[in-house]
Amino acid sequence: MSYKIFCMGNPLLDVQVRDGEALLKKYDLKANDAILADEKHQPIYEEIVKDYPVTYVAGGASQNAARGAAYVLPPKSVVYAGCVGDDDLAKQLRTANEREGLDEVYLVKKGEKTGACAVIITGHHRSLVTTLRAAEKFEASHLSSPTVAPLVEGAKVFYVEGFFLTHGVESVLTLSKHASEKNKTFVLNLSAPFILTYFHPQLEQVLPYTDIIIGNESEAQEYAKAILKSDTTDIAEIAKGIAKYRKANARPRVVVITQGPQSTVVVDGANPNVAKVYPVTPIVNELIVDTNGAGDAFAGGFLGAYVDGKSIEESVEVGHKMGAIGILCIFTRMYHITSSPQHVALNNVDISLAQVFSTDELEECLRQPNGHVGPVALAGVHLPSIAFIMPYQLFCMGDPLLDVQVRDGEALLTKYHLSANNAIRAEDQHQPIYEEIATRYRATYVAGGGAQNAARGAAYVLPPKSVVFTGCVGDDDLAAQLRAANQREGLDEVYFVKKGERRVLVLSLVTTLRAAGKFEASHLSSPTVAPLVEGAKVYYVEGFFLTHGVESALALSKHASEYNKTFVLNLSAPFILAHYHPQLEQVLPYTDIILGNDSEAHAYAKAILKSDTTDIVEIAKGIVKYRKANARPRVVVITQGSQSTIVVDGANPDVAKVYPVTPIASELIVDTNGAGDAFAGGFLGAYVDGRGLEESVEVGHKMGAMCVQLVGPQYRWPKVKVL
């Protein structure tokens, strides 16, 4: 197999933190800079993971650009080489590349750690502090290995980051000389001012074989000082000087210098005394989410278009658009562009994207609901797909059910040996109940399922595009009804559809799961769902899901634990504690918030605490003290119907707080089904919105009160009454 582009660089895992002013001061860092970590910087990696909310992003300048180019080009067009350790970080990088369509041929150094980069974001600036670790152990012999040599021979364009010159000049010379001899194109990115300051001798070895140089204004000005021996800050003059630097072959050199929101300057060595200027469409400050990686996004777009045969002018335009999209999101997930949720309207044009794309391009993009869109062309470059996937704050998972509700069902309780206020899984003896209620009772059909109900409640509290739900459905009309109900209530879903399966049914909480029990953990790592999992900050799973989906629950809970996010579990029903406590105990160590009611708490005491106590406060304290896989304290919230709600915060595990419930006159109560889910939805919505525990419980109480006054769970009151 031959790839069009062969990229080489330092594969890193970016560890991003926001509001890092204190870190800049403590470690003597500049707000918009890139450096290699010295000894004094080494504690920063442990400190940010311990003391800051962090976002982990697959990174490394050349790898970012490679993924950008892979996004623009057809599959199997781009391959990337670099050195990693034999650790979990390398696995994460591989997984990210696989999802994004980038093939890699890593050199793996056993016993070494994969490189990392602390990304300190302050406002719209980012400071990069890199510890290379395994990345600097790359060996030039890897390029002539049986696996890699044919890829080098087959490639037409080579791209290398300037960072690689700090340790790998021999490898860079191997590729650049090969390109020069074989009439191929070698592209070098200057990468950072310190490369010009401290590694200009290495750069000057490679420059004669370099056909395209990409850099920004800071790097260009440092080039002038280090190599041109000039104090000029005139970017056009510097670009001309770079273009005229001696060349080992007759092909003219092209120099591309970006200037952030200012125009990009291009000098073509075929006419080295003329600088062309390409304006950048400005983006207003309040729409900018993250400038980290914008230069890599530009480089990826430029490379992809250039390899696709586009002119320099067209390639710059594609680079501009890719860079603009990048700063509207936390960049580097180029297989899906993650748009800022504050600026996305349902069935409308994203106002931030309207500044980047023409009306025709937007109309082509925004074809389908939920932000998923079809093929789009940028400046004539056809992208296989572009999806503006919302970074939902809350990701919910559970069994999507269709509730079949009947009233005055005392005879059914007696006939099928059911308790009046309980939830069970249907056994063989219960199967006739569904046909019986359909033929003998007036039934009401309501979209349900514990987690889905709570997700709709949270969606009611939060702004649009804040909550997404996943679960398994059949390919039938009942699934279509659930989708329609969710759409009406502002809840997005990413169902896993099992063809030929029937939807799930619930009767007064006698559940037959059908398709819902066929959910597969692989759905969470699918191209559609994986970005949503990565983007979410809070995860919510119902205990019912543990009856069949513990692998999926563990995947989410471990992800949350590892990435300093919040995992919330609802105990759901006493039978979960009685019969599925082994599964529950697998998930509990990764669980940050547990929601339940008094009956479930009693069952927990028996099954896990091995106690007959009925003291809710003591049980809540016992739950909060259950072993934890991370250092974050667990919070336990136990409702008691119309009685007070008990909350124990693991930060003070021997103290229980009691929150009274405003009583509702019995004649106003219509239906208590789903009241617990309504409470959970209100609590989750307020918690995700940044409210404290007390406010979140209060909102949960109000949502529960609304629910019991409707055939529920439904949310129809004006939000002002709840919030």
XYZ file of C-alpha atoms in Angstrom:
723
model
C 0.000 0.000 0.000
C 1.259 3.517 -0.795
C 0.176 6.719 0.946
C 0.259 10.167 -0.670
C 1.575 11.898 2.460
C 4.164 10.608 4.917
C 4.273 12.641 8.156
C 6.840 12.412 10.925
C 6.940 14.025 14.352
C 6.606 13.698 18.107
C 3.406 11.846 19.113
C 2.164 13.388 22.371
C -0.829 13.281 24.647
C -1.976 16.857 25.311
C -3.145 17.561 28.861
C -5.189 20.746 28.612
C -6.196 23.050 31.454
C -8.071 26.337 31.394
C -7.623 29.503 33.472
C -3.985 28.618 34.043
C -2.669 32.086 34.970
C -1.300 30.801 38.283
C 0.595 28.032 36.475
C 2.158 30.529 34.066
C 3.408 32.592 36.995
C 4.582 29.627 39.069
C 6.535 27.983 36.233
C 7.694 31.212 34.543
C 5.825 30.504 31.309
C 4.648 32.858 28.566
C 0.940 32.965 27.698
C 1.444 32.134 24.012
C 4.570 30.023 23.643
C 5.930 26.496 23.246
C 8.915 25.096 25.142
C 10.572 21.829 26.093
C 10.205 21.099 29.793
C 13.263 21.666 31.967
C 13.706 20.090 35.386
C 11.826 22.962 37.010
C 8.786 22.208 34.828
C 8.522 18.481 35.606
C 6.109 18.877 38.572
C 3.592 20.667 36.349
C 2.206 17.433 34.888
C 1.293 15.939 38.250
C 0.045 19.297 39.548
C -2.435 19.975 36.760
C -3.916 16.478 36.939
C -4.263 16.769 40.702
C -5.489 20.363 41.035
C -7.250 21.262 37.764
C -10.075 19.873 35.615
C -8.157 18.512 32.631
C -9.009 17.535 29.077
C -6.873 14.840 27.429
C -6.443 15.245 23.664
C -4.356 13.228 21.244
C -1.688 15.662 20.111
C 1.725 16.352 18.706
C 2.013 19.023 16.000
C 2.760 16.775 13.035
C 0.243 14.151 14.162
C -2.443 16.861 14.458
C -1.680 18.111 10.967
C -1.624 14.547 9.643
C -5.096 13.923 11.028
C -6.264 17.175 9.458
C -4.899 16.125 6.073
C -6.461 12.664 6.501
C -9.778 14.386 7.140
C -9.569 16.276 3.836
C -8.298 13.413 1.682
C -9.782 9.994 0.821
C -9.069 7.081 3.204
C -5.565 5.622 3.214
C -3.952 8.837 1.939
C -1.885 9.753 5.007
C 0.483 7.783 7.253
C 2.337 9.011 10.325
C 5.567 7.902 12.022
C 6.885 8.740 15.479
C 8.103 7.020 18.631
C 5.886 5.983 21.575
C 6.192 3.880 24.694
C 4.448 0.578 25.340
C 1.812 2.128 27.614
C -1.844 3.127 27.802
C -1.133 6.595 26.420
C 0.125 5.042 23.196
C -3.062 2.966 23.007
C -5.120 6.138 23.351
C -3.207 7.752 20.504
C -3.700 4.710 18.300
C -7.419 4.634 19.046
C -7.777 8.331 18.215
C -5.898 7.931 14.951
C -7.935 4.887 13.967
C -11.188 6.752 14.533
C -9.928 9.701 12.528
C -8.743 7.701 9.548
C -5.013 8.191 10.113
C -2.738 5.178 9.779
C 0.438 5.083 11.872
C 3.691 3.160 11.918
C 4.975 3.960 15.387
C 8.399 2.900 16.600
C 7.600 1.395 20.004
C 10.194 1.683 22.765
C 9.544 -0.907 25.442
C 9.755 0.362 28.986
C 9.464 4.005 27.898
C 6.616 6.427 28.569
C 4.768 8.124 25.718
C 5.400 11.863 25.474
C 3.040 14.462 26.952
C 2.361 18.157 26.520
C 0.893 20.416 29.200
C -1.383 22.897 27.424
C -2.029 25.910 29.670
C -4.924 27.927 28.242
C -5.448 31.518 29.358
C -8.096 33.453 27.480
C -7.415 32.784 23.799
C -3.732 31.961 24.340
C -2.011 28.675 25.005
C 1.356 27.824 26.504
C 2.792 24.428 25.570
C 5.223 22.642 27.891
C 6.416 19.378 26.365
C 8.182 16.398 27.893
C 9.197 14.231 24.961
C 9.963 10.961 26.799
C 9.768 8.193 24.166
C 9.231 10.660 21.294
C 12.892 11.703 21.317
C 14.021 8.063 21.066
C 13.037 7.831 17.381
C 15.704 6.110 15.267
C 16.465 6.846 11.610
C 16.732 3.099 11.004
C 12.966 2.863 11.489
C 12.533 4.624 8.126
C 14.398 1.795 6.363
C 12.643 -1.018 8.237
C 10.654 -3.553 6.147
C 7.349 -2.030 7.274
C 8.182 1.648 6.781
C 10.599 1.722 3.806
C 7.883 0.931 1.205
C 5.737 3.744 2.621
C 8.599 6.221 2.259
C 9.191 5.035 -1.293
C 5.516 5.317 -2.201
C 4.781 8.763 -0.732
C 4.716 11.903 -2.881
C 4.793 14.504 -0.095
C 6.622 14.480 3.265
C 5.716 16.655 6.238
C 7.846 17.124 9.361
C 7.438 19.421 12.362
C 10.316 21.644 13.438
C 10.090 20.188 16.951
C 11.577 16.972 15.552
C 14.874 18.783 14.886
C 15.601 18.853 18.633
C 16.582 15.181 18.486
C 15.921 13.696 15.052
C 17.835 15.715 12.455
C 19.299 12.509 10.938
C 15.790 11.197 10.253
C 14.662 14.543 8.838
C 17.653 14.641 6.515
C 16.873 11.095 5.366
C 13.366 12.118 4.281
C 14.268 15.549 2.887
C 17.177 14.233 0.810
C 14.997 11.370 -0.471
C 12.375 13.905 -1.549
C 14.980 16.091 -3.230
C 16.521 13.180 -5.161
C 13.200 11.630 -6.207
C 11.527 14.916 -7.256
C 9.017 14.745 -4.415
C 7.872 17.524 -2.078
C 9.306 18.052 1.394
C 7.323 20.317 3.744
C 8.739 21.625 7.048
C 6.855 23.491 9.760
C 8.994 25.893 11.828
C 6.821 24.976 14.857
C 8.034 27.398 17.566
C 10.401 30.358 18.074
C 12.724 28.328 20.325
C 13.481 26.003 17.408
C 14.936 28.974 15.519
C 16.744 30.295 18.602
C 18.423 27.109 19.781
C 18.255 24.616 16.899
C 18.958 26.793 13.850
C 22.126 24.791 12.990
C 19.961 21.684 12.602
C 17.396 23.670 10.629
C 20.053 24.988 8.256
C 21.096 21.411 7.458
C 17.552 20.608 6.302
C 16.560 23.891 4.634
C 18.329 23.237 1.276
C 16.108 20.197 0.701
C 12.876 21.876 1.843
C 10.276 22.773 -0.799
C 7.535 24.306 1.372
C 8.008 26.041 4.700
C 5.042 26.796 6.952
C 5.305 29.035 10.014
C 3.696 31.868 11.932
C 4.791 35.482 12.473
C 6.613 34.815 15.763
C 8.609 32.011 14.181
C 9.352 34.152 11.111
C 10.692 37.002 13.250
C 12.903 34.584 15.181
C 14.109 33.138 11.825
C 15.152 36.656 10.816
C 17.264 37.028 13.947
C 18.808 33.549 13.926
C 19.455 32.933 10.233
C 19.000 36.198 8.306
C 20.846 38.027 11.130
C 18.295 40.823 10.873
C 16.061 42.649 13.348
C 13.344 43.261 10.778
C 9.771 42.427 11.753
C 8.437 42.850 8.205
C 6.860 39.441 7.527
C 6.855 39.879 3.745
C 10.582 40.639 3.702
C 11.364 37.732 6.008
C 9.308 35.348 3.825
C 11.258 36.536 0.777
C 14.506 35.866 2.636
C 13.400 32.317 3.526
C 12.327 31.642 -0.077
C 15.770 32.721 -1.335
C 17.744 30.509 1.070
C 20.027 28.170 -0.888
C 18.335 25.131 -2.434
C 19.817 21.714 -3.262
C 17.585 21.316 -6.321
C 16.108 23.544 -8.983
C 12.544 23.555 -7.629
C 11.484 26.935 -6.198
C 10.683 27.060 -2.500
C 7.249 28.223 -1.265
C 6.982 30.016 2.095
C 3.662 30.346 3.936
C 3.528 32.562 7.045
C 0.291 32.787 9.026
C -0.447 35.662 11.403
C -3.375 34.438 13.477
C -6.419 36.564 12.580
C -4.293 38.743 10.249
C -3.572 37.988 6.601
C -1.395 35.051 5.564
C 1.715 35.953 3.585
C 2.933 33.668 0.781
C 6.106 33.940 -1.270
C 6.640 31.567 -4.211
C 10.305 31.074 -5.066
C 9.373 31.184 -8.746
C 8.887 34.918 -8.158
C 10.796 35.488 -4.903
C 10.498 39.274 -4.803
C 6.682 39.241 -4.720
C 4.697 38.501 -1.554
C 1.028 37.629 -1.908
C -1.357 38.399 0.927
C -4.431 36.258 1.676
C -6.929 37.785 4.129
C -8.380 35.768 7.004
C -12.094 36.019 7.751
C -12.193 37.417 11.297
C -14.036 35.623 14.097
C -15.393 37.680 16.964
C -13.668 37.131 20.307
C -16.633 35.702 22.193
C -16.937 32.810 19.713
C -13.335 31.645 20.135
C -13.113 28.543 22.313
C -9.517 27.365 21.919
C -6.576 28.480 19.773
C -4.492 25.420 20.664
C -3.724 23.522 17.463
C -5.117 26.160 15.079
C -1.758 26.266 13.285
C -1.772 22.483 12.974
C -5.335 22.631 11.636
C -4.212 25.176 9.035
C -1.259 22.981 8.072
C -3.495 19.904 7.770
C -5.995 21.710 5.555
C -3.232 23.215 3.423
C -1.478 19.857 3.004
C -4.681 18.015 2.145
C -5.641 20.528 -0.512
C -2.106 20.722 -1.924
C -1.828 16.940 -2.246
C -5.281 16.939 -3.847
C -3.800 19.047 -6.651
C -5.147 22.423 -5.620
C -3.249 25.656 -6.206
C -1.347 27.429 -3.432
C -4.146 30.009 -3.206
C -6.829 27.307 -2.840
C -4.694 25.397 -0.351
C -4.311 28.489 1.821
C -8.086 29.034 1.723
C -8.754 25.478 2.915
C -6.110 25.950 5.608
C -7.853 29.119 6.779
C -11.213 27.373 7.042
C -9.807 24.373 8.881
C -7.983 26.689 11.284
C -11.119 28.757 11.844
C -13.153 25.681 12.694
C -10.364 24.560 15.018
C -10.517 27.675 17.208
C -14.286 27.275 17.592
C -13.654 23.995 19.440
C -11.140 22.075 21.477
C -9.122 21.136 18.401
C -7.492 17.924 17.254
C -10.561 15.716 16.790
C -10.568 16.362 13.066
C -12.778 13.422 12.188
C -15.621 15.378 13.784
C -15.568 19.130 14.173
C -16.911 19.907 17.623
C -18.790 23.179 17.501
C -19.348 25.452 20.493
C -22.770 24.654 22.022
C -23.576 28.280 22.814
C -23.685 29.137 19.134
C -25.668 26.310 17.607
C -29.383 26.656 16.891
C -31.658 23.736 16.039
C -32.531 23.626 12.330
C -30.582 26.810 11.766
C -27.151 28.006 10.749
C -24.464 28.077 13.393
C -23.686 31.798 13.602
C -20.044 31.159 14.341
C -19.646 28.965 11.262
C -21.466 31.581 9.170
C -18.407 33.756 9.594
C -16.209 31.078 8.055
C -18.318 29.476 5.338
C -20.275 30.943 2.450
C -24.064 30.638 2.433
C -23.885 27.954 -0.254
C -21.380 25.924 1.766
C -23.520 26.158 4.887
C -26.646 25.136 3.001
C -24.758 22.098 1.722
C -23.509 21.318 5.243
C -26.629 21.685 7.302
C -28.886 19.105 5.672
C -29.837 16.744 8.454
C -31.061 16.996 12.069
C -28.954 16.871 15.242
C -25.989 18.538 13.603
C -25.058 15.490 11.502
C -24.452 16.636 7.962
C -23.479 15.188 4.650
C -20.560 15.751 2.270
C -19.261 19.299 1.895
C -16.730 21.019 -0.332
C -14.315 23.635 1.007
C -12.855 25.750 -1.778
C -13.411 22.887 -4.191
C -11.856 20.262 -1.906
C -14.452 17.579 -1.277
C -14.540 16.359 2.311
C -15.986 12.862 2.772
C -18.123 14.059 5.680
C -18.266 16.918 8.091
C -20.262 16.582 11.294
C -20.831 19.415 13.698
C -21.230 17.190 16.745
C -22.294 19.109 19.823
C -20.085 18.721 22.898
C -23.020 17.681 25.076
C -22.384 18.337 28.760
C -24.408 15.340 29.959
C -24.254 11.827 28.447
C -26.992 9.442 29.641
C -27.230 5.694 29.055
C -30.010 3.273 29.857
C -32.872 1.140 28.589
C -35.176 3.115 26.287
C -38.691 1.844 27.043
C -42.254 2.447 25.951
C -44.371 2.637 29.097
C -47.850 1.096 28.827
C -49.789 2.661 31.677
C -53.131 1.503 33.076
C -55.119 2.871 36.000
C -57.162 0.991 38.618
C -54.996 -2.080 38.161
C -55.591 -3.770 41.518
C -56.814 -6.938 39.829
C -53.598 -7.136 37.801
C -51.488 -6.781 40.944
C -53.333 -9.705 42.546
C -53.346 -11.902 39.456
C -49.643 -11.496 38.693
C -48.412 -11.308 42.311
C -47.105 -7.755 41.983
C -46.379 -5.195 44.693
C -48.121 -1.825 44.490
C -44.923 0.247 44.470
C -42.172 -1.825 42.929
C -40.163 -2.509 39.781
C -39.241 -5.961 38.450
C -38.048 -7.713 35.310
C -40.815 -9.752 33.692
C -40.530 -13.523 34.075
C -42.449 -16.158 32.112
C -45.441 -15.855 34.453
C -45.755 -12.148 33.629
C -45.650 -12.365 29.829
C -49.453 -12.573 29.337
C -49.914 -9.247 31.110
C -48.988 -7.204 28.018
C -51.657 -8.754 25.809
C -54.192 -8.594 28.621
C -53.830 -4.846 29.169
C -53.920 -4.205 25.422
C -57.251 -6.038 25.047
C -59.014 -5.360 28.377
C -57.790 -1.979 29.609
C -57.572 1.536 28.297
C -53.789 1.977 28.121
C -51.720 5.148 27.871
C -48.426 4.866 26.015
C -45.625 7.105 27.310
C -41.972 7.300 26.265
C -40.065 5.981 29.258
C -37.072 4.218 30.688
C -35.407 5.478 33.863
C -32.333 7.117 32.355
C -34.219 8.422 29.320
C -36.827 10.011 31.607
C -34.094 11.657 33.664
C -32.299 12.780 30.492
C -35.480 14.499 29.274
C -35.813 16.175 32.657
C -32.231 17.439 32.513
C -32.789 18.625 28.920
C -35.808 20.578 30.184
C -33.618 22.403 32.723
C -30.543 23.018 30.548
C -30.033 24.962 27.280
C -30.595 23.108 23.973
C -27.963 20.589 22.925
C -26.774 19.970 26.484
C -27.960 16.356 26.918
C -27.666 13.229 24.768
C -29.002 9.732 25.466
C -27.962 6.313 24.232
C -29.591 2.904 24.504
C -30.680 0.053 22.245
C -33.931 -0.053 20.268
C -35.452 -2.196 17.558
C -36.111 -1.059 14.010
C -39.858 -0.619 14.542
C -42.584 1.977 14.956
C -42.191 2.106 18.733
C -38.603 3.309 18.335
C -39.880 5.992 15.966
C -42.352 7.079 18.679
C -39.523 7.392 21.184
C -37.467 9.482 18.771
C -40.407 11.783 18.115
C -41.030 12.206 21.862
C -37.379 13.003 22.504
C -37.259 15.498 19.648
C -40.312 17.319 21.007
C -38.688 17.561 24.421
C -35.272 18.690 23.191
C -33.388 15.472 23.934
C -30.937 14.224 21.330
C -30.332 10.490 21.084
C -27.798 8.151 19.509
C -29.668 4.849 19.675
C -27.995 1.557 18.892
C -30.495 -0.072 16.517
C -30.917 -3.858 16.476
C -32.564 -4.900 13.261
C -35.363 -7.394 13.605
C -35.748 -6.745 17.334
C -38.907 -5.523 19.028
C -39.000 -2.506 21.265
C -39.105 -2.799 24.982
C -42.349 -2.553 26.963
C -43.015 -1.642 30.563
C -46.197 -2.101 32.549
C -46.363 -0.600 36.063
C -42.833 -1.415 36.259
C -42.977 -4.963 34.945
C -40.343 -4.742 32.238
C -39.566 -6.918 29.242
C -36.354 -5.561 27.755
C -36.389 -7.066 24.246
C -34.026 -4.874 22.171
C -32.906 -2.765 25.139
C -30.993 -5.729 26.551
C -28.953 -6.048 23.336
C -26.894 -2.882 23.780
C -23.224 -3.420 22.881
C -20.279 -1.617 24.487
C -18.711 -1.172 21.042
C -21.423 1.401 20.297
C -19.677 3.786 22.725
C -16.512 3.737 20.609
C -18.315 4.061 17.272
C -17.467 7.117 15.112
C -20.795 8.757 15.949
C -20.819 8.180 19.706
C -17.128 8.310 20.675
C -16.840 12.112 20.261
C -19.927 12.564 22.435
C -18.430 10.417 25.175
C -15.166 12.343 24.961
C -16.894 15.715 24.990
C -19.241 15.124 27.923
C -18.431 16.251 31.458
C -21.075 14.253 33.347
C -22.368 10.706 32.750
C -25.614 9.252 34.076
C -26.556 5.558 34.040
C -29.568 3.793 35.531
C -29.080 0.741 37.749
C -31.448 -1.241 35.507
C -28.710 -1.180 32.858
C -26.494 -3.349 35.055
C -28.759 -6.334 34.402
C -27.168 -6.702 30.965
C -24.747 -3.832 30.294
C -22.121 -3.792 33.023
C -19.313 -3.705 30.425
C -20.741 -0.491 28.983
C -21.324 1.028 32.424
C -17.715 0.241 33.333
C -16.459 1.815 30.109
C -18.191 5.106 30.941
C -17.413 5.087 34.663
C -13.720 4.305 34.150
C -13.504 6.985 31.467
C -15.035 9.500 33.882
C -12.668 8.466 36.665
C -9.593 8.645 34.451
C -10.433 12.022 32.916
C -11.627 13.787 36.070
C -15.272 13.842 35.009
C -18.384 12.965 37.026
C -20.135 9.593 36.884
C -23.649 9.401 38.357
C -25.462 6.107 39.031
C -29.098 5.632 39.984
C -29.791 2.509 42.070
C -33.157 2.253 40.233
C -34.930 -0.586 42.093
C -34.533 -2.934 45.105
C -34.217 -6.000 42.849
C -31.034 -4.500 41.353
C -29.468 -4.553 44.805
C -30.848 -7.977 45.641
C -29.841 -9.799 42.452
C -27.227 -7.663 40.653
C -25.070 -6.374 43.508
C -21.924 -8.084 42.102
C -22.296 -5.972 38.944
C -23.014 -2.897 41.028
C -19.885 -3.468 43.100
C -17.792 -3.461 39.930
C -19.024 0.029 39.038
C -19.226 1.598 42.512
C -15.509 2.467 42.869
C -15.762 4.751 39.830
C -19.063 6.343 40.862
C -19.047 9.961 42.069
C -22.750 10.513 42.778
C -25.306 7.862 43.741
C -29.020 8.571 43.584
C -31.626 6.259 45.123
C -34.757 6.082 47.221
C -35.418 4.689 50.692
C -36.440 1.195 49.460
C -33.298 0.919 47.359
C -31.178 2.115 50.282
C -32.646 -0.596 52.519
C -31.880 -3.220 49.866
C -28.328 -1.836 49.556
C -27.839 -2.240 53.301
C -28.823 -5.907 53.141
C -26.933 -6.816 49.970
C -23.691 -4.837 50.327
C -23.422 -3.510 53.868
C -24.704 -6.890 55.188
C -26.882 -4.995 57.651
C -30.567 -5.034 58.597
C -30.565 -1.361 59.539
C -33.346 0.796 58.134
C -31.696 4.048 59.201
C -31.363 5.953 55.914
C -28.754 8.311 57.289
C -26.472 5.457 58.384
C -26.973 3.632 55.098
C -26.112 6.806 53.119
C -22.929 7.179 55.163
C -22.080 3.544 54.440
C -22.552 4.046 50.711
C -20.427 7.181 50.648
C -17.562 5.356 52.379
C -17.485 2.466 49.883
C -14.017 2.234 48.317
C -13.264 4.753 45.564
C -10.899 4.392 42.605
C -10.011 8.088 42.671
C -9.511 10.777 45.284
C -12.747 12.646 44.604
C -15.311 12.301 47.423
C -18.569 10.491 46.614
C -21.975 12.145 47.121
C -25.045 10.063 48.054
C -28.585 11.398 47.613
C -31.490 9.326 48.980
C -35.069 10.488 48.389
C -37.974 9.309 50.556
C -41.029 10.208 48.512
C -42.864 12.987 50.324
C -40.420 12.827 53.227
C -37.099 14.677 53.456
C -34.194 13.896 51.132
C -30.956 12.765 52.773
C -27.589 13.870 51.356
C -24.133 12.769 52.501
C -21.091 14.398 50.924
C -17.937 12.272 51.094
C -15.932 15.405 51.855
C -17.559 15.161 55.302
C -18.779 11.550 55.387
C -20.057 11.486 58.952
C -22.511 14.346 58.431
C -25.898 13.861 56.757
C -27.861 16.872 55.526
C -31.658 16.752 55.434
C -33.641 18.658 52.787
C -37.411 18.838 53.392
C -39.914 18.224 50.582
C -42.812 20.638 50.147
C -45.923 18.461 50.541
C -48.510 18.225 47.749
C -52.172 17.729 48.564
C -53.228 14.174 47.699
C -56.046 15.383 45.456
C -53.479 17.083 43.189
C -51.446 13.936 42.683
C -52.196 12.353 39.303
C -49.372 9.849 38.782
C -46.254 9.078 40.814
C -44.681 6.983 38.030
C -41.393 8.560 37.059
C -41.237 11.016 39.964
C -37.815 9.635 40.942
C -36.598 10.058 37.374
C -37.962 13.610 37.347
C -36.059 14.329 40.561
C -32.905 12.855 39.005
C -33.360 14.948 35.841
C -33.825 18.156 37.802
C -30.891 17.364 40.075
C -28.645 16.511 37.111
C -29.642 19.596 35.142
C -28.929 21.915 38.056
C -25.671 20.105 38.917
C -24.410 20.292 35.336
C -25.408 23.964 35.317
C -22.962 24.552 38.155
C -25.422 24.771 41.057
C -24.424 23.475 44.455
C -25.831 20.277 45.967
C -28.494 22.146 47.936
C -29.811 23.979 44.867
C -29.623 20.803 42.790
C -31.743 18.919 45.346
C -34.231 21.803 45.385
C -34.592 21.744 41.600
C -34.971 17.953 41.784
C -37.789 18.353 44.321
C -39.592 20.838 42.081
C -39.263 18.619 39.018
C -40.583 15.659 41.006
C -43.506 17.782 42.226
C -44.339 18.772 38.653
C -44.192 15.153 37.509
C -46.647 13.761 40.065
C -49.271 16.282 38.957
C -49.185 14.982 35.372
C -49.451 11.598 33.683
C -45.763 11.237 33.617
C -43.022 11.579 33.435
C -43.808 14.808 31.560
C -42.396 18.299 31.856
C -44.928 20.930 30.827
C -44.735 23.754 33.321
C -42.927 26.980 32.405
C -39.318 26.655 33.467
C -39.589 29.691 35.726
C -41.694 27.578 38.076
C -38.932 25.018 38.385
C -35.787 27.151 38.281
